[in-house]
């Protein structure tokens, strides 16, 4: 089973190098778990940077996987995970979901880099425009 965090979803949607590397995990819909908080993060980012239609299309694609909602038990487990690993809220929920369902977490987020069952991809450095 796989979970793809928001950073890698955005790379996939942008058809980047990292996006191509995570495409297998995303396109294997029977093994793809989608924490509901990643729907929020991707939708909001695309709503800000592109438009609502792009954001809705992305979320429709994400919802083809198995969406995992944040219920009371997962909330409490996420809080414990967040405390133990010093993770912010969204990352706590994503990692707790990965742990609960024994998933590989595909990410570019440094918070996860040294944790168990992580496929970490270094973010490419953006080249500044010299104008």
C-alpha positions as a LaTeX table, in Angstrom:
\begin{tabular}{lrrr}
\hline
Residue & $x$ (\AA) & $y$ (\AA) & $z$ (\AA) \\
\hline
Unk1 & 0.00 & 0.00 & 0.00 \\
Unk2 & 1.11 & 3.54 & $-0.76$ \\
Unk3 & 0.42 & 7.06 & 0.43 \\
Unk4 & 1.61 & 9.99 & $-1.65$ \\
Unk5 & 1.91 & 13.23 & 0.26 \\
Unk6 & 0.83 & 16.58 & $-1.12$ \\
Unk7 & 4.27 & 17.62 & $-2.35$ \\
Unk8 & 4.54 & 14.53 & $-4.55$ \\
Unk9 & 0.94 & 14.85 & $-5.77$ \\
Unk10 & 1.76 & 18.38 & $-6.93$ \\
Unk11 & 4.90 & 17.11 & $-8.68$ \\
Unk12 & 2.84 & 14.38 & $-10.38$ \\
Unk13 & 0.23 & 16.91 & $-11.53$ \\
Unk14 & 3.02 & 19.14 & $-12.87$ \\
Unk15 & 4.49 & 16.18 & $-14.79$ \\
Unk16 & 7.91 & 16.81 & $-13.24$ \\
Unk17 & 10.84 & 14.43 & $-12.79$ \\
Unk18 & 9.74 & 13.53 & $-9.25$ \\
Unk19 & 6.17 & 13.30 & $-10.51$ \\
Unk20 & 7.25 & 10.66 & $-12.98$ \\
Unk21 & 9.04 & 8.75 & $-10.22$ \\
Unk22 & 5.88 & 8.62 & $-8.07$ \\
Unk23 & 3.51 & 7.91 & $-10.95$ \\
Unk24 & 3.54 & 4.15 & $-10.36$ \\
Unk25 & 2.38 & 4.60 & $-6.77$ \\
Unk26 & $-0.34$ & 7.04 & $-7.82$ \\
Unk27 & $-1.59$ & 5.05 & $-10.77$ \\
Unk28 & $-1.91$ & 1.80 & $-8.80$ \\
Unk29 & $-5.33$ & 2.83 & $-7.50$ \\
Unk30 & $-6.01$ & $-0.43$ & $-5.67$ \\
Unk31 & $-2.94$ & 0.17 & $-3.48$ \\
Unk32 & $-3.28$ & 3.96 & $-3.12$ \\
Unk33 & $-4.52$ & 5.41 & 0.16 \\
Unk34 & $-5.31$ & 9.11 & 0.22 \\
Unk35 & $-5.49$ & 10.80 & 3.62 \\
Unk36 & $-8.32$ & 13.33 & 3.42 \\
Unk37 & $-5.97$ & 16.08 & 4.61 \\
Unk38 & $-3.95$ & 15.71 & 1.38 \\
Unk39 & $-7.14$ & 16.53 & $-0.55$ \\
Unk40 & $-7.30$ & 19.76 & 1.42 \\
Unk41 & $-3.63$ & 20.63 & 0.87 \\
Unk42 & $-3.57$ & 19.93 & $-2.88$ \\
Unk43 & $-6.93$ & 21.61 & $-3.50$ \\
Unk44 & $-5.90$ & 24.76 & $-1.60$ \\
Unk45 & $-2.50$ & 25.01 & $-3.31$ \\
Unk46 & $-4.01$ & 24.66 & $-6.80$ \\
Unk47 & $-6.86$ & 27.02 & $-5.93$ \\
Unk48 & $-4.28$ & 29.67 & $-4.99$ \\
Unk49 & $-1.76$ & 29.04 & $-7.77$ \\
Unk50 & $-4.05$ & 28.04 & $-10.66$ \\
Unk51 & $-7.86$ & 28.02 & $-10.53$ \\
Unk52 & $-10.80$ & 26.13 & $-9.09$ \\
Unk53 & $-11.28$ & 23.93 & $-12.16$ \\
Unk54 & $-7.68$ & 22.68 & $-11.94$ \\
Unk55 & $-8.10$ & 22.07 & $-8.22$ \\
Unk56 & $-11.35$ & 20.15 & $-8.71$ \\
Unk57 & $-9.81$ & 17.98 & $-11.45$ \\
Unk58 & $-6.85$ & 17.13 & $-9.23$ \\
Unk59 & $-9.07$ & 16.18 & $-6.30$ \\
Unk60 & $-11.29$ & 14.07 & $-8.55$ \\
Unk61 & $-8.18$ & 12.16 & $-9.60$ \\
Unk62 & $-7.01$ & 11.78 & $-6.00$ \\
Unk63 & $-10.43$ & 10.47 & $-4.92$ \\
Unk64 & $-10.01$ & 7.49 & $-7.25$ \\
Unk65 & $-7.71$ & 6.04 & $-4.57$ \\
Unk66 & $-8.99$ & 4.85 & $-1.20$ \\
Unk67 & $-9.71$ & 8.02 & 0.78 \\
Unk68 & $-8.99$ & 7.72 & 4.51 \\
Unk69 & $-10.97$ & 10.17 & 6.62 \\
Unk70 & $-9.68$ & 11.56 & 9.88 \\
Unk71 & $-11.76$ & 9.82 & 12.56 \\
Unk72 & $-11.41$ & 10.09 & 16.36 \\
Unk73 & $-9.00$ & 7.14 & 16.69 \\
Unk74 & $-6.75$ & 8.34 & 13.87 \\
Unk75 & $-6.82$ & 11.85 & 15.38 \\
Unk76 & $-5.49$ & 10.57 & 18.70 \\
Unk77 & $-2.88$ & 8.36 & 17.02 \\
Unk78 & $-1.82$ & 11.35 & 14.89 \\
Unk79 & $-1.32$ & 13.48 & 18.00 \\
Unk80 & 0.92 & 10.80 & 19.52 \\
Unk81 & 2.89 & 10.45 & 16.26 \\
Unk82 & 3.21 & 14.24 & 16.06 \\
Unk83 & 4.55 & 14.44 & 19.60 \\
Unk84 & 6.96 & 11.53 & 19.16 \\
Unk85 & 8.41 & 12.77 & 15.87 \\
Unk86 & 7.88 & 16.52 & 16.31 \\
Unk87 & 5.65 & 16.73 & 13.23 \\
Unk88 & 3.19 & 19.51 & 12.39 \\
Unk89 & $-0.51$ & 18.64 & 12.24 \\
Unk90 & $-0.92$ & 17.66 & 8.56 \\
Unk91 & 2.31 & 15.66 & 8.55 \\
Unk92 & 1.25 & 13.91 & 11.76 \\
Unk93 & $-2.03$ & 12.82 & 10.17 \\
Unk94 & $-0.33$ & 11.66 & 6.96 \\
Unk95 & 2.37 & 9.68 & 8.78 \\
Unk96 & $-0.08$ & 8.19 & 11.29 \\
Unk97 & $-2.24$ & 7.05 & 8.38 \\
Unk98 & 0.79 & 5.47 & 6.72 \\
Unk99 & 1.71 & 3.68 & 9.96 \\
Unk100 & $-1.85$ & 2.52 & 10.70 \\
Unk101 & $-2.28$ & 0.99 & 7.24 \\
Unk102 & 1.34 & $-0.18$ & 6.85 \\
Unk103 & 1.98 & 1.99 & 3.78 \\
Unk104 & 5.04 & 3.35 & 2.07 \\
Unk105 & 4.91 & 7.15 & 2.22 \\
Unk106 & 6.18 & 8.95 & $-0.91$ \\
Unk107 & 7.31 & 12.47 & $-0.04$ \\
Unk108 & 9.60 & 15.43 & $-0.55$ \\
Unk109 & 9.06 & 16.65 & 2.99 \\
Unk110 & 12.25 & 16.65 & 5.09 \\
Unk111 & 10.21 & 15.99 & 8.27 \\
Unk112 & 9.78 & 12.42 & 7.05 \\
Unk113 & 13.25 & 11.79 & 5.63 \\
Unk114 & 14.61 & 9.53 & 8.38 \\
Unk115 & 11.38 & 7.80 & 9.43 \\
Unk116 & 10.34 & 4.22 & 8.61 \\
Unk117 & 8.74 & 3.22 & 5.28 \\
Unk118 & 9.56 & 6.49 & 3.51 \\
Unk119 & 10.41 & 7.05 & $-0.14$ \\
Unk120 & 12.04 & 10.47 & 0.07 \\
Unk121 & 12.84 & 12.65 & $-2.94$ \\
Unk122 & 15.01 & 15.74 & $-2.63$ \\
Unk123 & 13.27 & 18.90 & $-3.82$ \\
Unk124 & 14.86 & 20.37 & $-6.91$ \\
Unk125 & 16.33 & 23.77 & $-6.34$ \\
Unk126 & 14.58 & 26.51 & $-8.26$ \\
Unk127 & 16.84 & 28.63 & $-10.43$ \\
Unk128 & 16.36 & 32.33 & $-9.81$ \\
Unk129 & 15.68 & 34.48 & $-12.84$ \\
Unk130 & 18.38 & 37.06 & $-13.47$ \\
Unk131 & 16.54 & 39.93 & $-15.08$ \\
\hline
\end{tabular}
